[in-house]
Coordinates of C-alpha atoms in Angstrom, one line a residue:
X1 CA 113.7 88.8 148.7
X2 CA 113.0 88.9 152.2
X3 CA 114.8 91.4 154.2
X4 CA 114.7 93.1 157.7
X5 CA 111.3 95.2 157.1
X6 CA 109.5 91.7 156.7
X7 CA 111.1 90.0 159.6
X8 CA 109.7 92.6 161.6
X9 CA 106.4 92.4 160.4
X10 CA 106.8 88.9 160.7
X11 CA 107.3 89.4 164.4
X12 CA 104.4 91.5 164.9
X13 CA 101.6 88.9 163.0
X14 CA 103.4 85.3 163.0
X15 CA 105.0 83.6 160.1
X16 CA 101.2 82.5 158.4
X17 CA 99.8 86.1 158.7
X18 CA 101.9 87.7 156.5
X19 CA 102.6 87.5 152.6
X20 CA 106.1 88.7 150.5
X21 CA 106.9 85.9 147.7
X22 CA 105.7 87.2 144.5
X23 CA 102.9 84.2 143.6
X24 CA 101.4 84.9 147.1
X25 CA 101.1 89.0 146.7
X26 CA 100.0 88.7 143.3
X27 CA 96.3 88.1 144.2
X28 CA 96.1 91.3 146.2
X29 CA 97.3 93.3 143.3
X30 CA 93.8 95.1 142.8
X31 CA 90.4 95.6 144.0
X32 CA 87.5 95.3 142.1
X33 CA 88.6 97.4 139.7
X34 CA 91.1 95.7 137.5
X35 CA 92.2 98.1 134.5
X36 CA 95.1 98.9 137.1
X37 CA 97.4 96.6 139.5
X38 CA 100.6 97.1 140.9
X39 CA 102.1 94.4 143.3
X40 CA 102.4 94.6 146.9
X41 CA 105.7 94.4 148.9
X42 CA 103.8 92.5 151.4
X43 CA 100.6 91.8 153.0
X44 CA 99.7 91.2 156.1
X45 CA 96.7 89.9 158.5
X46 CA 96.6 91.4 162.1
X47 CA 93.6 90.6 164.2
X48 CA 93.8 93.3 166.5
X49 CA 93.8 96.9 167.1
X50 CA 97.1 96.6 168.7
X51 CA 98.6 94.9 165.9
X52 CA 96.9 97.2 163.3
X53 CA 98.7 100.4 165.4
X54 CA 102.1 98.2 165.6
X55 CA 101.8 97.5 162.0
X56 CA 101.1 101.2 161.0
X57 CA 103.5 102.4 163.5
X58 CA 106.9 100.2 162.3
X59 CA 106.0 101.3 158.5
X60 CA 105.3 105.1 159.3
X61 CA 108.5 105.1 161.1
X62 CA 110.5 103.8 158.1
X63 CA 108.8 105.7 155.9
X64 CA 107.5 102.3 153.9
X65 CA 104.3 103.0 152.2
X66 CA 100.8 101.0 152.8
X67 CA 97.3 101.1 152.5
X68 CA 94.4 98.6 154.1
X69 CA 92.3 96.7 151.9
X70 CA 88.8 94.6 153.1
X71 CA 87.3 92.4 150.8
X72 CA 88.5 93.7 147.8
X73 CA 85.3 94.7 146.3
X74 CA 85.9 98.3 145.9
X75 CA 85.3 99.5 142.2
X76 CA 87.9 102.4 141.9
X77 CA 91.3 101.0 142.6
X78 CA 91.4 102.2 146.5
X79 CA 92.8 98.9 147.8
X80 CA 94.8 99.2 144.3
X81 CA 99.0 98.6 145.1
X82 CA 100.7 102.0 143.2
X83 CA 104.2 101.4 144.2
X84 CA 104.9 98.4 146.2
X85 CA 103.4 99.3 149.5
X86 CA 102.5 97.0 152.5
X87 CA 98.5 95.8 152.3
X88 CA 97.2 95.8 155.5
X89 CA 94.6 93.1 155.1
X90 CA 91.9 93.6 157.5
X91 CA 89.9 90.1 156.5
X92 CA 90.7 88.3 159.7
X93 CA 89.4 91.1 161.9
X94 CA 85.7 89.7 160.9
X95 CA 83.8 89.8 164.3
X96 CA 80.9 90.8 166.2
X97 CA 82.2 92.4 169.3
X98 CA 79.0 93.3 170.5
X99 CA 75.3 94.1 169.9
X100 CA 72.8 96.6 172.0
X101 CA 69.1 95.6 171.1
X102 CA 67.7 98.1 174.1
X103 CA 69.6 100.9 172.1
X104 CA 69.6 99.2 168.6
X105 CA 73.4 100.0 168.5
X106 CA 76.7 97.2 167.3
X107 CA 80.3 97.0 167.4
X108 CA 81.9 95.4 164.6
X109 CA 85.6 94.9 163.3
X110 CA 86.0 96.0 159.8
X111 CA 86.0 92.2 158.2
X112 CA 82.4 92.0 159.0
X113 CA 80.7 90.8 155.8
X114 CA 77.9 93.6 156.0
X115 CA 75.2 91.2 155.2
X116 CA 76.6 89.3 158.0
X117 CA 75.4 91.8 160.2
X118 CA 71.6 91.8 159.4
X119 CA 71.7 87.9 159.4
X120 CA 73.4 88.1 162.9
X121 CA 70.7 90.5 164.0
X122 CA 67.6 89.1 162.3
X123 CA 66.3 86.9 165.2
X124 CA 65.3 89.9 166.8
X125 CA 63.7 91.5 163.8
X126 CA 66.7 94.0 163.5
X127 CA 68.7 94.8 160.5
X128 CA 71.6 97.1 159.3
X129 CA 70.2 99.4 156.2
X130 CA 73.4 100.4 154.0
X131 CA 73.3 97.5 151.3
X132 CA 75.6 98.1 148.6
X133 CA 74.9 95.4 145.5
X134 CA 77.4 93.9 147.3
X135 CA 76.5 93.5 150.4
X136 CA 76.6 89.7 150.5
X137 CA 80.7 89.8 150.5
X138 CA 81.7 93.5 150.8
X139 CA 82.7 94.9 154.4
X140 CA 81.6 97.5 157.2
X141 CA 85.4 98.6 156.9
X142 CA 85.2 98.9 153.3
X143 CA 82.0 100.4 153.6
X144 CA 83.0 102.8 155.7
X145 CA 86.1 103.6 153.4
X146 CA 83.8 104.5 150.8
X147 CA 81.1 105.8 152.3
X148 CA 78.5 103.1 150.5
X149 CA 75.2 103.1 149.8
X150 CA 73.0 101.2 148.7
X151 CA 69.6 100.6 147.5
X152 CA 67.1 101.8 150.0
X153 CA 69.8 104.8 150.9
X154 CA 67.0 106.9 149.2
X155 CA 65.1 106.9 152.4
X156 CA 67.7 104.6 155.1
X157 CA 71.0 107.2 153.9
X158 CA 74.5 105.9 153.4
X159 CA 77.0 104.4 155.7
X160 CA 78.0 107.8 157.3
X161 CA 74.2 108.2 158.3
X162 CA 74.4 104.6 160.5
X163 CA 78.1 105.2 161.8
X164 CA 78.1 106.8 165.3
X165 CA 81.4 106.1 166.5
X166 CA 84.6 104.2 165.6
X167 CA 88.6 103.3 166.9
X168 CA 90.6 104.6 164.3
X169 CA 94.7 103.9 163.5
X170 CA 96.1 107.0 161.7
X171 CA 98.6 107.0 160.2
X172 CA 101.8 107.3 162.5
X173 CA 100.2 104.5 164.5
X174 CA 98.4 106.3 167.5
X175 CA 94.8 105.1 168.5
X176 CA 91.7 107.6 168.6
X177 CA 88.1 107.3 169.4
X178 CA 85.7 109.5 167.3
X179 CA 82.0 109.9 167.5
X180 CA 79.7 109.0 170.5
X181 CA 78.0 106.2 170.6
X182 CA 74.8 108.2 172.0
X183 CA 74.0 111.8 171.6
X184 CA 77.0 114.1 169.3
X185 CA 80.1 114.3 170.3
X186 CA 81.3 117.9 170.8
X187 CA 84.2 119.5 168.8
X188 CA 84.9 118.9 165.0
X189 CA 83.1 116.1 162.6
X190 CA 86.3 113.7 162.9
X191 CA 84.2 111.0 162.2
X192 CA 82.5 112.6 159.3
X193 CA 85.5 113.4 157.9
X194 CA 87.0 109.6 158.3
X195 CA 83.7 107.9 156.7
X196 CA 84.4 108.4 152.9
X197 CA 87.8 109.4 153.0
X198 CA 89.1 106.1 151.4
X199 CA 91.8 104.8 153.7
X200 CA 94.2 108.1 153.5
X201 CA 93.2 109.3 156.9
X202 CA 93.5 106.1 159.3
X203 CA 92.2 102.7 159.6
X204 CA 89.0 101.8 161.2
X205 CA 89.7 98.9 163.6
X206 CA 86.2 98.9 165.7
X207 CA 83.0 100.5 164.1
X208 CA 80.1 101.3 165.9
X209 CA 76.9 101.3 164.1
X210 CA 72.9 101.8 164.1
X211 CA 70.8 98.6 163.5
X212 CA 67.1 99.3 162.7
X213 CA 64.2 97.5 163.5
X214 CA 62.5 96.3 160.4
X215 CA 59.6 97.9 158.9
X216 CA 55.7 96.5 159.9
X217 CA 55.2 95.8 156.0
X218 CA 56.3 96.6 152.7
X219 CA 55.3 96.6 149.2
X220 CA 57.5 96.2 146.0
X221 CA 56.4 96.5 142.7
X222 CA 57.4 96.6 138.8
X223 CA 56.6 99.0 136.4
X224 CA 57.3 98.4 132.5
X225 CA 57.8 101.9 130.5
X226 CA 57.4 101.9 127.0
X227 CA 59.9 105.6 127.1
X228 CA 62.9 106.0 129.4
X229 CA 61.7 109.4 129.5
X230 CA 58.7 108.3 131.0
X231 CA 60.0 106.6 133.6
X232 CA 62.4 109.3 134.3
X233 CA 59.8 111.5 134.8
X234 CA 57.4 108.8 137.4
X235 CA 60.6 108.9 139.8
X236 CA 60.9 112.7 139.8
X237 CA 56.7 112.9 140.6
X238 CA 56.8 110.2 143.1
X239 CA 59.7 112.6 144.9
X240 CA 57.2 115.4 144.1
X241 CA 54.4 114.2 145.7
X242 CA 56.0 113.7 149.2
X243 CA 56.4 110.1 148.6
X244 CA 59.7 108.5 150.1
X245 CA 60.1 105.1 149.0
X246 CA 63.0 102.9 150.6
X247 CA 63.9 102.3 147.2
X248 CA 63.0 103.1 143.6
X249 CA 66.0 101.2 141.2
X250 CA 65.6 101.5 137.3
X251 CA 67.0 99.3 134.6
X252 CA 67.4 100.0 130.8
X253 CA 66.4 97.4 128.2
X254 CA 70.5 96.2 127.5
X255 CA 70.6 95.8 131.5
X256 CA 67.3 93.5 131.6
X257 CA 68.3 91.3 128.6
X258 CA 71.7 90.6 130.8
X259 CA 69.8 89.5 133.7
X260 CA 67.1 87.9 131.9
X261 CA 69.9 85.3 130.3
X262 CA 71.2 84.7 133.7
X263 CA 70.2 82.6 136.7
X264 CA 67.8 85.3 137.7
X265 CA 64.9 85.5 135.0
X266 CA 62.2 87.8 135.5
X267 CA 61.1 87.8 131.8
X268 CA 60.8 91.8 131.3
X269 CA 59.3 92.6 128.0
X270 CA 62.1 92.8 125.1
X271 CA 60.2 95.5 123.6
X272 CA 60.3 98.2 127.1
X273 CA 63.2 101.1 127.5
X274 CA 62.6 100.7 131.2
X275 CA 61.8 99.2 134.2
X276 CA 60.9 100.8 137.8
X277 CA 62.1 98.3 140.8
X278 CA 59.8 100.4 143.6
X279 CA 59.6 99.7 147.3
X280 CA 57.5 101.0 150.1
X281 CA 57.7 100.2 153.8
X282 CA 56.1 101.3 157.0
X283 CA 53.2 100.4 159.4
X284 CA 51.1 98.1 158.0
X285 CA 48.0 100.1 157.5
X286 CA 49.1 102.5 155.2
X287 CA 52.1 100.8 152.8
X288 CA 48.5 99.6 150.3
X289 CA 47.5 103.5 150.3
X290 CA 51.3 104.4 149.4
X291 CA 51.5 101.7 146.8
X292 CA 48.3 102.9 145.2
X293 CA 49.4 106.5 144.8
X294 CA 52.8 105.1 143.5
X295 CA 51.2 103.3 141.2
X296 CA 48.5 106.0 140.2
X297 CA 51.4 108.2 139.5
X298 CA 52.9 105.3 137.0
X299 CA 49.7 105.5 135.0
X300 CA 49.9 109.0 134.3
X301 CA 53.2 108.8 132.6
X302 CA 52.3 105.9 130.4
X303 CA 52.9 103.1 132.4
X304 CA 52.8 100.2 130.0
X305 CA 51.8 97.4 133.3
X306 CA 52.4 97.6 137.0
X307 CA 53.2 93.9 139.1
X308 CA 52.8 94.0 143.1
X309 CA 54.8 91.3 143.8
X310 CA 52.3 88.3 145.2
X311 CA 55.1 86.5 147.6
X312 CA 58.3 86.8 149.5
X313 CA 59.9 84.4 147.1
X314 CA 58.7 86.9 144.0
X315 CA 59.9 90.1 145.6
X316 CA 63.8 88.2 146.4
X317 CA 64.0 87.4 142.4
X318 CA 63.4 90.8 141.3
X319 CA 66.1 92.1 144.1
X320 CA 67.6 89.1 143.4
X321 CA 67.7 90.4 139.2
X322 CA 68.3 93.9 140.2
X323 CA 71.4 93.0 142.8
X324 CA 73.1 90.8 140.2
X325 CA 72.8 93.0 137.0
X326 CA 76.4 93.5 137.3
X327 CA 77.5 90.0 137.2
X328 CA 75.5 89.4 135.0
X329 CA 77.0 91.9 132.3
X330 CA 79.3 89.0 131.4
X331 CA 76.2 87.3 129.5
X332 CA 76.3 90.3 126.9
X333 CA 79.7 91.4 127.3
X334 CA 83.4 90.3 128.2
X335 CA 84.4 93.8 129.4
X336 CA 82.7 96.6 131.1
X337 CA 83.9 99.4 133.2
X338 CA 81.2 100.5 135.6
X339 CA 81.1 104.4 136.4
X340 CA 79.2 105.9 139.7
X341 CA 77.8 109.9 138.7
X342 CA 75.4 111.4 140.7
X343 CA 73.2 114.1 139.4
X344 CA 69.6 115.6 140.3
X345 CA 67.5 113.4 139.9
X346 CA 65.3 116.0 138.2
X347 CA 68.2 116.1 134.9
X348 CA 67.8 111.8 134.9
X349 CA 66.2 112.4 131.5
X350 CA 68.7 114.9 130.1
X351 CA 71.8 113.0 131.5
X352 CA 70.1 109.5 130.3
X353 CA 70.3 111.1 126.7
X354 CA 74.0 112.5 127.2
X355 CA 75.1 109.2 127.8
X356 CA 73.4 107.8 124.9
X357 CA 75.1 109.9 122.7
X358 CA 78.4 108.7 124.3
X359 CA 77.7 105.1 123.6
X360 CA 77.1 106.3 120.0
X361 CA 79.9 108.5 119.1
X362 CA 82.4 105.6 121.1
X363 CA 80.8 103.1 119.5
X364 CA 80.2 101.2 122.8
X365 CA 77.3 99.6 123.9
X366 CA 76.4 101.4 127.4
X367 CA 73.6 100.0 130.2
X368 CA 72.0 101.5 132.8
X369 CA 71.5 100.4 136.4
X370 CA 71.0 102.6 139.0
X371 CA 69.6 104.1 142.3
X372 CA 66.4 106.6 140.6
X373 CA 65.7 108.0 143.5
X374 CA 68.7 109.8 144.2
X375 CA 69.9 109.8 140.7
X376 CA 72.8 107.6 141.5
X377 CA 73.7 106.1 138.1
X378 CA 75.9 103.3 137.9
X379 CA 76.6 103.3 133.5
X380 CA 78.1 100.1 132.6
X381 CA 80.0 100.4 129.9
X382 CA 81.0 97.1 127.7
X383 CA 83.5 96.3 125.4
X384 CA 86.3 93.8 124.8
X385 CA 89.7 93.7 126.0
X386 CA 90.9 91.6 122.4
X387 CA 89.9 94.3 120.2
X388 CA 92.4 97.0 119.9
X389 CA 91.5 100.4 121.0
X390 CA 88.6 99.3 122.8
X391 CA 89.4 99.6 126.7
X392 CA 91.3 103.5 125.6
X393 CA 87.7 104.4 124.5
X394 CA 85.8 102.5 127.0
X395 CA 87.9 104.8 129.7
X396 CA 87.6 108.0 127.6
X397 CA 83.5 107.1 127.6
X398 CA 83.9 107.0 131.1
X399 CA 85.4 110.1 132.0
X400 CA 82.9 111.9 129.5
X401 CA 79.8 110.5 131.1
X402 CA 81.0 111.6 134.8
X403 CA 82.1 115.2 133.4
X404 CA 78.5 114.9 131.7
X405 CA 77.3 114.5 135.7
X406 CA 79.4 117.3 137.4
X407 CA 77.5 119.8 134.0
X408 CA 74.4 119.0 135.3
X409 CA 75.1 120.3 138.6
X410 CA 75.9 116.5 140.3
X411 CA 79.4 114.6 141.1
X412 CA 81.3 112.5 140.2
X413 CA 81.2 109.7 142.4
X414 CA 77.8 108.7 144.8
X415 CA 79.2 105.5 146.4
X416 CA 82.1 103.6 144.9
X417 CA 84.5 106.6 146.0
X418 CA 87.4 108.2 143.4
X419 CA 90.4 105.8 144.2
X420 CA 92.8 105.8 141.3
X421 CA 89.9 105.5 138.4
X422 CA 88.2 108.7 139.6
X423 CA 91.5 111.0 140.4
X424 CA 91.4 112.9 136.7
X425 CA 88.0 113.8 137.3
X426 CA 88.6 115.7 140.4
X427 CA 90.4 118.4 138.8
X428 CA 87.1 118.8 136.5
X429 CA 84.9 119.2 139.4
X430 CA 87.0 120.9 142.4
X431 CA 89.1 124.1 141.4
X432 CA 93.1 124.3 142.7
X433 CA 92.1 125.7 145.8
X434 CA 89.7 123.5 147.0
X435 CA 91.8 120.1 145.8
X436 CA 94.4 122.2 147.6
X437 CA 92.1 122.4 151.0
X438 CA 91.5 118.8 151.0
X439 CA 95.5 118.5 150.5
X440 CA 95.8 120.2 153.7
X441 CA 93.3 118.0 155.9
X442 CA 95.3 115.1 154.4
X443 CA 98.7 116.4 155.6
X444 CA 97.4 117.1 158.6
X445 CA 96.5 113.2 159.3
X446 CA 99.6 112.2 157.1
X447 CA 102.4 114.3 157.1
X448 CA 104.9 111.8 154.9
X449 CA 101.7 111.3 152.4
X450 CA 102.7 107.7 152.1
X451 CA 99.4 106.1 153.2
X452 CA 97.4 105.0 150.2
X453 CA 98.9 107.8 148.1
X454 CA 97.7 108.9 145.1
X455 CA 94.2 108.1 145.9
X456 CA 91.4 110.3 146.3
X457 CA 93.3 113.4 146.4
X458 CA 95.2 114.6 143.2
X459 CA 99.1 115.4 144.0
X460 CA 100.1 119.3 143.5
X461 CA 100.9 119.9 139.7
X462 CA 98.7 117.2 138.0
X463 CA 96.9 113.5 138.5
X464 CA 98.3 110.6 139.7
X465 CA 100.0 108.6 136.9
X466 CA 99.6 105.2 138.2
X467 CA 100.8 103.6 134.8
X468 CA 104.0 105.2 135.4
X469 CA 104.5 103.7 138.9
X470 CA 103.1 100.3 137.4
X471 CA 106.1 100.4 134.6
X472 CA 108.4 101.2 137.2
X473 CA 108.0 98.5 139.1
X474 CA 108.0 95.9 136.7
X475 CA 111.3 97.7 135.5
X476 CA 112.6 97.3 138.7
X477 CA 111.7 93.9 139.7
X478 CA 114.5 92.4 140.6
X479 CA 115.5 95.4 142.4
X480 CA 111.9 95.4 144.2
X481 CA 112.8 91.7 145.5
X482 CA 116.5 92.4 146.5
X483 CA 116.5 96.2 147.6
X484 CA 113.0 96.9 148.2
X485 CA 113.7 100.3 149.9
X486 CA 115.8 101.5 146.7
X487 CA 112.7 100.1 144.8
X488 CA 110.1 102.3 147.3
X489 CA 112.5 105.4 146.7
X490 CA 112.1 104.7 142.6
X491 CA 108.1 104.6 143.1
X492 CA 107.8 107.2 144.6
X493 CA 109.2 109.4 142.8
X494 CA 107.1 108.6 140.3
X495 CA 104.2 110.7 142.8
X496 CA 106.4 113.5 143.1
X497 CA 106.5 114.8 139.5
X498 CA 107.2 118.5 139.0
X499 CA 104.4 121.2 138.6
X500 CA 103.5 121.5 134.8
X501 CA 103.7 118.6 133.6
X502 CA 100.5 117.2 131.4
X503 CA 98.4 115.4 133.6
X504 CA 97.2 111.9 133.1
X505 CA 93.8 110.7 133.4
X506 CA 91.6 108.0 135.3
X507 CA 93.9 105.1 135.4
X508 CA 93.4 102.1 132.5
X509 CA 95.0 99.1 131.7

């Protein structure tokens, strides 16, 4: 039911820009990860930085949760509604405020579709490097949220390396510049410290980022492994030997019969554990020596072949396969959760077999896709919603295989951030005191903790339980329509358990 706090968002955005009837929230009721949803009480649209701050700055006072969301992409329930709070929907704020080609610098809003940004900068042979798989419908505000990566991060660096400076909203609604656009800016990392942190310190309404110019030449090639040890091993020696590709990507054989059955056929060997996606760039005269030594390197671990891709329109299919692997997890598979561990890239071998064993003693068919370079893996784990049982042992797989990372000395998370999915893990990999540290920066931005709470940070005495707050709300429904601050109160308190009690784990659905 609509009630005073909407009017008055109503009169900050306009009638059309904001959302409250049940059938229109519902579709902003998770991100890309969708084991967990919760609907919102509202959601609205601003366009500008002052709307954003008059937004934030009505809700903080009236101590109405919210969090902002982009395009939705996100894979770890960070844009995910926990108790009825206000989306702020930063979609329409989608432009190109400027661009610097002397000083290879732009200023975006958050909506900017990142690929948007290379294709706006391309006629002067620029492009912007962070390029999650995403990339073709995710956003520079999202990105930043997360901190994403990408690819060719191995050598390019994630979205914190290419942010120099950014207007932020926090939290009561004030407005702060952070960063330098040029040169550091002096006192603490604010910036570093905003890039990453998932929409609980502030919103990013203006990002100012690096645009590169693009490399002389490149070369990409293939290489077919009879052993994914052996191919584990080829990305750890190319490291060795000095060698910094702008990308080396490997697939497992359940990942390339996906993609082989979809629109983007390669036709990789049945009978291979592994394949090597491997890209050099640079000045012309010397990406064929780099390629060679890269490819001299293959041979001595068994390489079963080696393909240099011939034309443009080759090397875009294998991206093309490589980019879509997730997507294309629904040719073998109705169901898969999709985890993000990081480990040294050194252990790929050792952690490749841990999470073998998983698939076996769960019973669950488990592929890998992932960044080799930096050991980013992205496990994709499938089963089927129908079956009983089999998301509850899809999500415990899960939470094994990241714990298997933090063992081997890596984390939890390289790029699609902790959100709600990652939460029970933190307690595995940060002791009391530091969870506790981080607790403290987050007060310090967000005193009331009602801005995307219960993300990222555990609360004090145990995990968020998000299914708690979910049952909560749809016991309260009718209450949530006609007495939405009662229903707020309820939700809540759902956050503010007492010390001691068992905590839950990564949210599921």
């Amino acid at each position: 039911m609509r009630d005073v706090h909407i009017d008055r968002l109503v009169d900050i955005v306009g009638e059309r820009r904001c959302l409250w009837r049940p059938h229109q929230v519902k579709a902003y009721a998770c991100d890309g990860y969708t084991a967990e949803e919760g609907l919102p009480r509202a959601v609205v649209f601003p366009e500008t930085t002052d709307e954003v701050s008059r937004i934030c700055r009505y809700l903080y006072e009236n101590d109405i949760p919210y969090l902002p969301r982009g395009a939705g992409t996100g894979l770890s329930g960070g844009a995910t509604p926990t108790g009825g709070e206000v989306v702020i929907s930063l979609a329409r704020m989608n432009k190109l405020l400027a661009v610097d080609f002397d000083n290879l610098r732009a200023v975006v809003q958050p909506g900017l579709v990142n690929l948007t940004l290379t294709r706006r900068v391309a006629h002067a042979d620029c492009y912007y490097a962070p390029d999650p798989s995403s990339q073709s419908v995710c956003t520079i505000g999202g990105n930043f949220a997360e901190n994403a990566g990408g690819s060719h991060c191995l050598k390019y660096g994630v979205t914190t390396n290419h942010v120099v400076a950014a207007k932020v909203v926090l939290p009561d609604g004030d407005v702060i510049d952070v960063g330098a656009p040029f040169g550091d800016a002096p006192g603490y990392d604010l910036l570093g410290l905003l890039v990453g942190s998932e929409g609980t310190l502030g919103i990013a309404t203006e990002i100012t980022v690096r645009i590169l110019k693009k490399p002389q030449a490149l070369r990409t090639a293939l290489a077919y492994f009879d052993r994914v040890a052996d191919a584990s091993d080829t990305v750890t020696d190319i490291i060795g030997a000095g060698i910094i590709p702008a990308a080396i990507e490997m697939m497992d054989q359940l990942a390339m019969q996906a993609v082989d059955k979809s629109n983007y056929h390669v036709g990789y060997p049945t009978d291979i554990e592994a394949v090597l996606l491997i890209e050099v760039d640079g000045l012309a005269a010397g990406v064929d020596e780099v390629m060679a030594r890269v490819v001299d390197i293959c041979r001595r671990h068994r390489v079963r072949e080696v393909r240099v891709a011939q034309s443009d329109a080759e090397r875009a299919l294998w991206w093309s396969s490589r980019k879509m692997a997730f997507g294309a997890m629904g040719r073998i598979s109705p169901d898969y959760i999709v985890q993000d561990g990081v480990i040294p890239r050194t252990r790929l071998t050792e952690v490749l077999q841990k999470i073998d064993e998983v698939s076996r003693r769960y019973g669950l068919r488990i592929a890998n896709v992932f960044h080799a370079g930096d050991g980013n893996l992205h496990p994709l784990i499938l089963y089927d919603s129908r079956v009983p049982g089999e998301a509850e042992r899809a999500v415990r797989a899960g939470s094994e295989v990241l714990r298997a990372c933090v063992d081997a000395g890596g984390s939890i998370t390289g790029e699609h951030g902790v959100g709600i999915e990652k939460i029970g893990e933190m307690t595995y990999m940060f002791s009391e005191d530091e969870i506790d540290a981080q607790r403290a920066v987050k007060s310090c931005f967000d005193p009331k903790g009602i801005v995307n709470a219960g993300k990222l940070i555990p609360l004090p005495g145990r995990c968020v339980e998000v299914k708690r707050a979910r049952e909560i709300i749809e016991e309260n429904w009718q209450i949530l329509n006609s007495f939405p601050d009662q229903a707020s109160v309820q939700v809540r308190g759902a956050f503010a358990q007492e010390p001691g009690r068992e905590a839950s784990t990564s949210a599921q659905g």
